[in-house]
PDB file of C-alpha atoms in Angstrom:
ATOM      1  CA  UNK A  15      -6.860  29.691  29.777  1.00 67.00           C
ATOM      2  CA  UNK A  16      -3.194  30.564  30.029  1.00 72.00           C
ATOM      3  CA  UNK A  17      -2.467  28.008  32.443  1.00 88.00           C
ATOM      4  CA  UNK A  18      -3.888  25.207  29.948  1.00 88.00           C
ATOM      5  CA  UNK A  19      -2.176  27.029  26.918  1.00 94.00           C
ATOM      6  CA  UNK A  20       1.090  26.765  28.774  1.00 95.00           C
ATOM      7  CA  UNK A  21       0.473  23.375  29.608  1.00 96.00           C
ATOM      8  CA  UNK A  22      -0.546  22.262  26.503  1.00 97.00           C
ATOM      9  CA  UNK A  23       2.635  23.857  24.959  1.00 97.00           C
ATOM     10  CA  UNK A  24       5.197  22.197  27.579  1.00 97.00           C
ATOM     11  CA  UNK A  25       3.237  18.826  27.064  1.00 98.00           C
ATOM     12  CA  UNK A  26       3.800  19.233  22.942  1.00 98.00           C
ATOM     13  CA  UNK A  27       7.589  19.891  23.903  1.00 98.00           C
ATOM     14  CA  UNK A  28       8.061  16.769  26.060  1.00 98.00           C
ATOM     15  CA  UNK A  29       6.694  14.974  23.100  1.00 98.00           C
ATOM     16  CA  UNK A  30       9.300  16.056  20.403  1.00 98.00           C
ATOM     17  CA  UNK A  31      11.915  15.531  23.472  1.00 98.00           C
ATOM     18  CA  UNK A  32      10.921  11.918  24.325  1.00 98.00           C
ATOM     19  CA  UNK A  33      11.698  10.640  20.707  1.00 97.00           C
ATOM     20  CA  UNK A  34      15.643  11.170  20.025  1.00 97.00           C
ATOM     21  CA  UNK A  35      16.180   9.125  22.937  1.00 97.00           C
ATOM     22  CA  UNK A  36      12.860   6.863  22.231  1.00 96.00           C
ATOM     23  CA  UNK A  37      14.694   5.744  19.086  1.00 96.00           C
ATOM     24  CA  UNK A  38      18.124   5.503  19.988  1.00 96.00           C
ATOM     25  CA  UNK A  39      17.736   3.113  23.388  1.00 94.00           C
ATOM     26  CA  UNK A  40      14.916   1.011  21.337  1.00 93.00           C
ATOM     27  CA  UNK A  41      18.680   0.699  18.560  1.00 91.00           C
ATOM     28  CA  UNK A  42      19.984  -1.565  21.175  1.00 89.00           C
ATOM     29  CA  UNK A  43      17.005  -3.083  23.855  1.00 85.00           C
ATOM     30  CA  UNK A  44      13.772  -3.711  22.413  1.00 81.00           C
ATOM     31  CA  UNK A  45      10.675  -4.209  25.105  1.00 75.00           C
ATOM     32  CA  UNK A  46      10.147  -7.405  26.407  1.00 79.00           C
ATOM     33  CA  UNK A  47       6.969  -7.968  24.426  1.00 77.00           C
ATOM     34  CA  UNK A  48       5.810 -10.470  21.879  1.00 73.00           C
ATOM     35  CA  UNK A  49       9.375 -12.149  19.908  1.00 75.00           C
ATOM     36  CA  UNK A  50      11.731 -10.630  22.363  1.00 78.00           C
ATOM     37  CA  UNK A  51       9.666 -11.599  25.263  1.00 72.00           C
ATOM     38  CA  UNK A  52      12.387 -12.501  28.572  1.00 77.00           C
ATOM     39  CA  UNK A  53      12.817 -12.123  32.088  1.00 78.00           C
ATOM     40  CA  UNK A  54      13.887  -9.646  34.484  1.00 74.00           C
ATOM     41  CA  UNK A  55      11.299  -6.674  33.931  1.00 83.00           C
ATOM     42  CA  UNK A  56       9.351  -7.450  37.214  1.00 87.00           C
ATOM     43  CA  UNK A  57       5.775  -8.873  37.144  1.00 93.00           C
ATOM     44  CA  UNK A  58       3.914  -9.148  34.353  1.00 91.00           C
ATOM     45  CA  UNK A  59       0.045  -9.625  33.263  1.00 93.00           C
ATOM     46  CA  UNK A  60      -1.760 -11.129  30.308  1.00 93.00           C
ATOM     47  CA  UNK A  61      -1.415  -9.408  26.861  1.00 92.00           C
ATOM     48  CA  UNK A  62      -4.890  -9.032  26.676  1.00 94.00           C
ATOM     49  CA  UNK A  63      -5.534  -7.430  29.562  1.00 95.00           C
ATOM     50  CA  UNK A  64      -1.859  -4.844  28.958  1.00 95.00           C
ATOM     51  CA  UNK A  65      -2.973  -3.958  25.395  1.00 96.00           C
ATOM     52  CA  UNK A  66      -6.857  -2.836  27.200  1.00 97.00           C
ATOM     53  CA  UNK A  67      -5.330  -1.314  29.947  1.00 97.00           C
ATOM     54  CA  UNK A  68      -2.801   0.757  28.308  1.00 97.00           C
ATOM     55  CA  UNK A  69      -4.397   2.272  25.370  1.00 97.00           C
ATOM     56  CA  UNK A  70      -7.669   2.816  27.131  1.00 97.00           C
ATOM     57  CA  UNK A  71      -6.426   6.753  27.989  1.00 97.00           C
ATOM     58  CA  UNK A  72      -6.659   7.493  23.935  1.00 98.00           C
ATOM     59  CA  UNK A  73     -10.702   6.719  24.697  1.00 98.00           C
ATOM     60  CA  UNK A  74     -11.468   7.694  28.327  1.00 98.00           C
ATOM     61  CA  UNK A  75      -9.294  10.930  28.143  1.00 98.00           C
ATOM     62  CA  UNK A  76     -10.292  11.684  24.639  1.00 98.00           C
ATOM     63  CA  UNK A  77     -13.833  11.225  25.626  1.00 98.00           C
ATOM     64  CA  UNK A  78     -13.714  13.486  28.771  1.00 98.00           C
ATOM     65  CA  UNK A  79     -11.962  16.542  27.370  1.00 97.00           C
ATOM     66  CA  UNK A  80     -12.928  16.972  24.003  1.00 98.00           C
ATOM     67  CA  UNK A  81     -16.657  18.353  25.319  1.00 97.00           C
ATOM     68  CA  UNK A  82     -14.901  20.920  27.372  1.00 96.00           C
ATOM     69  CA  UNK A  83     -13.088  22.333  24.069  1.00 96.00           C
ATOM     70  CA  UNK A  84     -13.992  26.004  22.524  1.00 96.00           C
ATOM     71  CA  UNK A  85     -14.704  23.707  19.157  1.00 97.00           C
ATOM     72  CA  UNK A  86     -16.076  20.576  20.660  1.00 96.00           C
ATOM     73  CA  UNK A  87     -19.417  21.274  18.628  1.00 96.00           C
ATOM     74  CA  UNK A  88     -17.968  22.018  15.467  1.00 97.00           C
ATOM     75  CA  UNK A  89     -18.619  19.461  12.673  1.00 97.00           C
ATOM     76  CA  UNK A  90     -15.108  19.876  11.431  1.00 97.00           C
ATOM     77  CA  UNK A  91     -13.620  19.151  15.143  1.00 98.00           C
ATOM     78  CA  UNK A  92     -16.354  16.011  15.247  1.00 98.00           C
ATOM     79  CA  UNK A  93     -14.839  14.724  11.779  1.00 98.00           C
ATOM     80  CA  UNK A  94     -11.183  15.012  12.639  1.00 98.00           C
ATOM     81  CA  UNK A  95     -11.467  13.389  15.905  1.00 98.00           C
ATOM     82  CA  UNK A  96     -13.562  10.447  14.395  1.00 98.00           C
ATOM     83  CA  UNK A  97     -10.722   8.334  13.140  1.00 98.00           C
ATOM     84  CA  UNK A  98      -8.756   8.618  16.436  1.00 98.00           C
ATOM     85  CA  UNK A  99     -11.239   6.984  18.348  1.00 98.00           C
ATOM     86  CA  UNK A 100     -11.632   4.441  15.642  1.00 98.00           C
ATOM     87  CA  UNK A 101      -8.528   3.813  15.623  1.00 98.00           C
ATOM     88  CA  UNK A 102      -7.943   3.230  19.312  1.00 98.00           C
ATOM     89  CA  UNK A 103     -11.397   1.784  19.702  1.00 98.00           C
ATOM     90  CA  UNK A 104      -9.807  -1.368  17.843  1.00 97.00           C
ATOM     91  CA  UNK A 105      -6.561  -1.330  19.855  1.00 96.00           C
ATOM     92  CA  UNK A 106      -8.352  -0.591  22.870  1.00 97.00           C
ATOM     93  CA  UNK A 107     -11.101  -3.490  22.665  1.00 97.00           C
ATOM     94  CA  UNK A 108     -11.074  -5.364  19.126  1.00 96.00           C
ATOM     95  CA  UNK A 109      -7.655  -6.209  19.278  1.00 95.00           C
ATOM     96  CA  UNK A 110      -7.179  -7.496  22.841  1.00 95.00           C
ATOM     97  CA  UNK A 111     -10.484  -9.329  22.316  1.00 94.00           C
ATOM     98  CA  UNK A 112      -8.906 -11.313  19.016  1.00 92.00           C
ATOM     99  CA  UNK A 113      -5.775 -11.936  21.690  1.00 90.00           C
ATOM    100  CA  UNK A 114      -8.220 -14.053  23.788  1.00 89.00           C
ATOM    101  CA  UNK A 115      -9.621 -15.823  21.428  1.00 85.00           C
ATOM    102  CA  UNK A 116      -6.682 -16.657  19.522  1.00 79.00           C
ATOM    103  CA  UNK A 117      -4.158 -17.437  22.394  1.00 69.00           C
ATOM    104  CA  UNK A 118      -4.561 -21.451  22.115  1.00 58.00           C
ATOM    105  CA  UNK A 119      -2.065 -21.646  25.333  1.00 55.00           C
ATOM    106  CA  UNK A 120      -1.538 -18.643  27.871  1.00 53.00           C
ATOM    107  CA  UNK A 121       0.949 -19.769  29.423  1.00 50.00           C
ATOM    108  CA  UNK A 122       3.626 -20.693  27.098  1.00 46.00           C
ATOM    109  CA  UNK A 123       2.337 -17.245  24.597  1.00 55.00           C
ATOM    110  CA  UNK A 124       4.534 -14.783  27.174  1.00 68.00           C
ATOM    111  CA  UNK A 125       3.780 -12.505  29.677  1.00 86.00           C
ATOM    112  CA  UNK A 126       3.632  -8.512  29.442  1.00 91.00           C
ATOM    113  CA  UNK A 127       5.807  -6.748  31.791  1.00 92.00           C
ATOM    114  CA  UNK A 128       3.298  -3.996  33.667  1.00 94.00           C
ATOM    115  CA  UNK A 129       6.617  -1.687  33.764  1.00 92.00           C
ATOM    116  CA  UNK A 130       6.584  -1.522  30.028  1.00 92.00           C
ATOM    117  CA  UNK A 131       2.467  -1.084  30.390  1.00 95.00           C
ATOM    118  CA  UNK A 132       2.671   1.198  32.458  1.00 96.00           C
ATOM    119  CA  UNK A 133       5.111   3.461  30.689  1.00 95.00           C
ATOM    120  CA  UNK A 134       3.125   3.118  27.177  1.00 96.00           C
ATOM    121  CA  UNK A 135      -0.157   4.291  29.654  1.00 98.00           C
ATOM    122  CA  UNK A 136       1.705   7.370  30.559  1.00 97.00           C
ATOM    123  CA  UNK A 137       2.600   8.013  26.880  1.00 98.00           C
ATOM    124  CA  UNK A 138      -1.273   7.490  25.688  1.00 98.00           C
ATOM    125  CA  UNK A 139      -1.838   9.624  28.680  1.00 98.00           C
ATOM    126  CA  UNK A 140       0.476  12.867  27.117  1.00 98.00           C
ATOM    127  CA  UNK A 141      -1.007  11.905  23.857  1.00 98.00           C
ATOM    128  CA  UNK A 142      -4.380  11.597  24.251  1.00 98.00           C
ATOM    129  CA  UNK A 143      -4.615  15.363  25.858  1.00 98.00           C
ATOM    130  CA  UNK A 144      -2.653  16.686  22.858  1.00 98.00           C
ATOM    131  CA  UNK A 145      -4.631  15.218  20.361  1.00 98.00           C
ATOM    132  CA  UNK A 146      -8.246  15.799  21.886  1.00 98.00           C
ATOM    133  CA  UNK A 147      -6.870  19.688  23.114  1.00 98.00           C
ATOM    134  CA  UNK A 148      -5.276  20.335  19.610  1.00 98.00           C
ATOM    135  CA  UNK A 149      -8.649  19.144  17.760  1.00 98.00           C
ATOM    136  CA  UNK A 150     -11.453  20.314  20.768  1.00 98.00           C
ATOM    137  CA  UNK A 151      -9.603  23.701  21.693  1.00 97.00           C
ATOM    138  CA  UNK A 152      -6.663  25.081  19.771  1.00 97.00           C
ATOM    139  CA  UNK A 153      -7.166  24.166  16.027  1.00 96.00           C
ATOM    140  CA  UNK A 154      -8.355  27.161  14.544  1.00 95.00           C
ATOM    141  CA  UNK A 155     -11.239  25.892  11.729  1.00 96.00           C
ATOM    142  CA  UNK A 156     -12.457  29.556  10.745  1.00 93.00           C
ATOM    143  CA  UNK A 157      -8.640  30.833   9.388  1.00 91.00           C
ATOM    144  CA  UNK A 158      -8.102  26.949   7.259  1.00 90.00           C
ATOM    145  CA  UNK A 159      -9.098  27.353   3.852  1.00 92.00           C
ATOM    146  CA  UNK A 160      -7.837  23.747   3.189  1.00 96.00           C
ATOM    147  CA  UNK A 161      -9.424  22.140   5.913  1.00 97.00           C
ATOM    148  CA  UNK A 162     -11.560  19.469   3.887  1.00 97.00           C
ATOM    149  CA  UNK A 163      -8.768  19.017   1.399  1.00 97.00           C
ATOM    150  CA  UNK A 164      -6.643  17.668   3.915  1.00 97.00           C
ATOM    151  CA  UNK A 165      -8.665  15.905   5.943  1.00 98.00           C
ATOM    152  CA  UNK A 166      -9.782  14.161   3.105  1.00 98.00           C
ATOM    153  CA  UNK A 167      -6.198  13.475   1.809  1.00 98.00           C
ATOM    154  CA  UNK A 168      -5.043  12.360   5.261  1.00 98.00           C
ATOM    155  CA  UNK A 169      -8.550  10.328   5.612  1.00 98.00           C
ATOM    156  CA  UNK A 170      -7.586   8.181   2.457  1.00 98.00           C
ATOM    157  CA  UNK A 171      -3.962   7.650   3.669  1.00 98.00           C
ATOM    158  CA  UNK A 172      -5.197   6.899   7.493  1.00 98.00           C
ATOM    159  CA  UNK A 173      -7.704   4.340   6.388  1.00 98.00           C
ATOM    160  CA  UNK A 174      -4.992   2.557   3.669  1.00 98.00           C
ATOM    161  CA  UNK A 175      -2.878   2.633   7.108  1.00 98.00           C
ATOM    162  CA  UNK A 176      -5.241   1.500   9.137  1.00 98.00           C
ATOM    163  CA  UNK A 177      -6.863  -1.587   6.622  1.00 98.00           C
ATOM    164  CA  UNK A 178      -2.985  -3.120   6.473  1.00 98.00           C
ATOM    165  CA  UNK A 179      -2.375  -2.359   9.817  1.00 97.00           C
ATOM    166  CA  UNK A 180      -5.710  -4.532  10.749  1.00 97.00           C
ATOM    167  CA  UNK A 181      -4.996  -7.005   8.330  1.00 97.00           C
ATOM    168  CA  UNK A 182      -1.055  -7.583   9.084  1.00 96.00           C
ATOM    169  CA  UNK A 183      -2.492  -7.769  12.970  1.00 94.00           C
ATOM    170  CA  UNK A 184      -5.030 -10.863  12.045  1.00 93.00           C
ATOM    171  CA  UNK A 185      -2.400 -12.906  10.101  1.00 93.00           C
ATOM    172  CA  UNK A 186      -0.269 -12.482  13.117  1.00 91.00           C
ATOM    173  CA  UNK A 187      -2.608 -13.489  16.063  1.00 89.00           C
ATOM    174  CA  UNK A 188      -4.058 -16.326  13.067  1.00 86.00           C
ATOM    175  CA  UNK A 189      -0.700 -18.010  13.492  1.00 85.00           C
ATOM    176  CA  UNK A 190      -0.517 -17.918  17.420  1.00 76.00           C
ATOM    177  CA  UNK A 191      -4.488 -19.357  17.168  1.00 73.00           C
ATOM    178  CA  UNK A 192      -2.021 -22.422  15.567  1.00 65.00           C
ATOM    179  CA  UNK A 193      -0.016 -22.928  18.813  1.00 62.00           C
ATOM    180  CA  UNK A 194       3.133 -24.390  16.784  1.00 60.00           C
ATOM    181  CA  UNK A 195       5.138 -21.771  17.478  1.00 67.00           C
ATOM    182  CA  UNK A 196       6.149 -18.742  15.048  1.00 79.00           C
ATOM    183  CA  UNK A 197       6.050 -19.574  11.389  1.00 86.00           C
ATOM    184  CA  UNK A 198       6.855 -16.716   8.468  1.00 90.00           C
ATOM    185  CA  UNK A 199       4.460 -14.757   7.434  1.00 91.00           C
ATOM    186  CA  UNK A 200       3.038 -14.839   3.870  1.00 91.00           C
ATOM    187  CA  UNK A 201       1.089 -13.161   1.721  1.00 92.00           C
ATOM    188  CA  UNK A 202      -0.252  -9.562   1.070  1.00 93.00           C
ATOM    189  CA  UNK A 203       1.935  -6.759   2.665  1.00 95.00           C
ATOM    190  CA  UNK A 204       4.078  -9.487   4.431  1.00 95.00           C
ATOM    191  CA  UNK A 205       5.721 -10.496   1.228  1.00 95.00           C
ATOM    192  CA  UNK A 206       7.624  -6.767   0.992  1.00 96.00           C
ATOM    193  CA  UNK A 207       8.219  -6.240   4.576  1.00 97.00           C
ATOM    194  CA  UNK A 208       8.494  -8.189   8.209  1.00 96.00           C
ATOM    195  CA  UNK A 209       6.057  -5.369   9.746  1.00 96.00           C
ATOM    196  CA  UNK A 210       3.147  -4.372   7.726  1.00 97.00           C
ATOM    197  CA  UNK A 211       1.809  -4.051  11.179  1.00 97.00           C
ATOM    198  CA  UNK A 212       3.945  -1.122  12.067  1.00 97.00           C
ATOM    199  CA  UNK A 213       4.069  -0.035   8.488  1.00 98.00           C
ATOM    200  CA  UNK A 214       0.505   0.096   8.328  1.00 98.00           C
ATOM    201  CA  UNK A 215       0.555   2.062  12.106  1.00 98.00           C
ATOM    202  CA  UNK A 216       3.340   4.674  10.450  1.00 98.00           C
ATOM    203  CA  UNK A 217       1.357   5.484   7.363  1.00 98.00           C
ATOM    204  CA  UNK A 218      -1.859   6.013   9.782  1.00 98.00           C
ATOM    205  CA  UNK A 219      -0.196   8.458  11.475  1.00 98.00           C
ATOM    206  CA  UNK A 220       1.351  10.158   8.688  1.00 98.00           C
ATOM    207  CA  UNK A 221      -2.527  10.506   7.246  1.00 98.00           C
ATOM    208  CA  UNK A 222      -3.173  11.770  10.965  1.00 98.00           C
ATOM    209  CA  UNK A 223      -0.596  14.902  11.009  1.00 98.00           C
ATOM    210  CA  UNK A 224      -2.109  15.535   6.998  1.00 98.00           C
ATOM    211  CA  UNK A 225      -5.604  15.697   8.651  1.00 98.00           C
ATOM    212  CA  UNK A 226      -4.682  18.007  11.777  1.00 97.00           C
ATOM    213  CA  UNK A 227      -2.066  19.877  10.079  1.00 97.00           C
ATOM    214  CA  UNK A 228      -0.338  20.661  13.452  1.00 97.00           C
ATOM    215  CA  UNK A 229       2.832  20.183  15.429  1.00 98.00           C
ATOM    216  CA  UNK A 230       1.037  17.914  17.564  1.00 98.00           C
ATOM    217  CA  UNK A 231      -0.514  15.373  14.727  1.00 98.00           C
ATOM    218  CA  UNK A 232       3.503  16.004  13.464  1.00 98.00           C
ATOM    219  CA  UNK A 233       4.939  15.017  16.642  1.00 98.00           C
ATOM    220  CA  UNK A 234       2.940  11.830  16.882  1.00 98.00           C
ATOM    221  CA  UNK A 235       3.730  10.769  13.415  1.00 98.00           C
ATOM    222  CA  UNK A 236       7.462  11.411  14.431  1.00 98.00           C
ATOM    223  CA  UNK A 237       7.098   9.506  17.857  1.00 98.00           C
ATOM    224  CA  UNK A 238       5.673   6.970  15.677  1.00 98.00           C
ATOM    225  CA  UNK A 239       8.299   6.067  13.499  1.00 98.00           C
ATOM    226  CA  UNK A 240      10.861   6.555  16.716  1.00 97.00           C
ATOM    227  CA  UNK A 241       9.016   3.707  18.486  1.00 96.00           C
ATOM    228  CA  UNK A 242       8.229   1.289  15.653  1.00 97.00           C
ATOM    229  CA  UNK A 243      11.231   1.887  13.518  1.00 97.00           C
ATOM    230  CA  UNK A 244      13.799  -0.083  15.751  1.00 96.00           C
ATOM    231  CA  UNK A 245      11.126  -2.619  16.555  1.00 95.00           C
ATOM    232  CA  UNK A 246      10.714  -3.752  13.207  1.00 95.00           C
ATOM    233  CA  UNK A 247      14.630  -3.780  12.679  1.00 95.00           C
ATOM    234  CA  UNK A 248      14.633  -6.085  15.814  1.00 93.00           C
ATOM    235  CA  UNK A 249      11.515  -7.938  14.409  1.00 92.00           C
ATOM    236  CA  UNK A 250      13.620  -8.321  11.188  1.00 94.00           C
ATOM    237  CA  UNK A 251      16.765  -9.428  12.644  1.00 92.00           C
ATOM    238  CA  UNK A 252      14.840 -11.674  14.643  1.00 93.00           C
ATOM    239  CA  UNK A 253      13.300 -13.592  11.560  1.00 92.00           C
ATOM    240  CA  UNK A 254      16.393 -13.692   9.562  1.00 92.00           C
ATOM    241  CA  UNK A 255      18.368 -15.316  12.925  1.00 91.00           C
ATOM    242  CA  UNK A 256      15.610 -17.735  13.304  1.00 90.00           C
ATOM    243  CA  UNK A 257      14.371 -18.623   9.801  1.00 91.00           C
ATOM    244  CA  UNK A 258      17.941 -18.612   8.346  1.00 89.00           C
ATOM    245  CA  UNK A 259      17.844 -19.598   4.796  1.00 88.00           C
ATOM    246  CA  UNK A 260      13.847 -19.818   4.927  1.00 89.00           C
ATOM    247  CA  UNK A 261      13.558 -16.755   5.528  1.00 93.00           C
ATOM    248  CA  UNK A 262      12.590 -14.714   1.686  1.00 92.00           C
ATOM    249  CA  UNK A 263      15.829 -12.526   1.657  1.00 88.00           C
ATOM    250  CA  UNK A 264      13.449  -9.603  -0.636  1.00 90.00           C
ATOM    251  CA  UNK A 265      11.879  -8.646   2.212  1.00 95.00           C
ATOM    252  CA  UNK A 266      12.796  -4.835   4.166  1.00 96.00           C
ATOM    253  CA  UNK A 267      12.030  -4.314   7.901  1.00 96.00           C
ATOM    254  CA  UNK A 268       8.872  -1.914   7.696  1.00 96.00           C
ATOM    255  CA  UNK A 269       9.148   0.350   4.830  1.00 95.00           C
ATOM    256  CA  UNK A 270       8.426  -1.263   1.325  1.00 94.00           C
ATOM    257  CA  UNK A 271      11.839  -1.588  -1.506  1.00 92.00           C
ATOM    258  CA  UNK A 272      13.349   0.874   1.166  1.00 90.00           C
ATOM    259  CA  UNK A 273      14.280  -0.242   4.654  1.00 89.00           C
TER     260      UNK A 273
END
């Protein structure tokens, strides 16, 4: 038990360590994914198959270790870890499905590097035990008064999260189904920001650490924005450069009348 607890504990460290320098190297060289797709990362594989591949630990992991957990039969531990799964049930098989069936031309839609795969599978690896340990094992139920106050605060503000996020995603992959190329964006959340995607992933996460009410569902949040912050700035830069005067000049990176 102490062995886990300091394992847990040095694993919840490396995740607060990882995101200063997450966020400041992503300032100035975004992963060669998606708009900013080039050469010179080694192999790569099919989106479809890097998005399943990669995310799967948040299931498989999550899956094997929450029975093993001091709580794992609590209905409170069974609520909170409901919308993980959800969540990464979508990116893990919903989304990379909707890839397939929307990529009119494979080859000219860009590969994924497996390097940058296989450092985001090392990531959901770290995470996945945090989250699933935090919720199965360590989150004490008995001593939180609040409990169903925040989970139901952080439920409403991780499914808003999660309906723009899912939304944002199908107007994107609609216009790759196209095959002319990027276009802008319009409509809904796209006409405050470039990235309701990643907005919608940010405020998800946000609900998350509200629900859990720990340093762990914090540090996520926090990795989060480290990781998807920049992007969108790159995502917006990339627009503007390409779109020019086309481009609606209202529009922030990720965060709505803010940045």
């Amino acid at each position: 038990m102490a062995s886990d607890q300091n394992f847990f504990h040095n694993c919840l460290l490396s995740l607060y360590l990882i995101a200063p320098p997450t966020y400041i190297s992503l300032r100035f060289l975004q992963a060669p994914y998606g708009k900013h797709h080039r050469p010179g990362w080694g192999p790569t594989m099919s989106p479809p198959l890097a998005w399943f591949l990669m995310e799967s630990p948040t299931l498989w992991l999550t899956l094997l270790l929450f029975p093993s957990g001091l709580h794992s039969s609590n209905p409170k531990a069974l609520f909170l870890i409901v919308p993980f799964l959800l969540h990464y049930f979508h990116r893990t098989f919903l989304y990379p499905l909707r890839l397939c069936r929307n990529t009119t031309n494979p080859k000219t839609s860009g590969g994924f590097p497996v390097s940058v795969a296989l450092m985001a599978f090392g990531f959901n690896l770290l995470n996945a035990y945090l989250q699933a340990r935090w919720v199965s094992q360590y989150k004490d139920y008995e001593a939180d008064g609040w409990f169903w106050w925040r989970f139901c605060v952080g439920l409403v503000v991780f499914g808003y999260g999660m309906a723009v996020n899912i939304w944002s995603d199908r107007v994107l992959v609609g216009l790759k189904k196209e095959g002319k190329g990027y276009k802008v964006p319009k409509g809904g959340w796209f006409e405050l920001v470039s990235c309701p995607n990643y907005y919608g992933e940010i405020v998800e996460w946000l609900g998350w650490a509200v629900m859990t009410w720990s340093w762990a569902g914090l540090g996520f949040f926090l990795y989060t924005c480290a990781n998807l912050v920049p992007r969108a700035r790159a995502n917006h830069k990339w627009y503007l450069e390409k779109f020019g005067e086309d481009y609606p000049k209202g529009r922030k990176a990720v965060i709505p009348f803010l940045y």
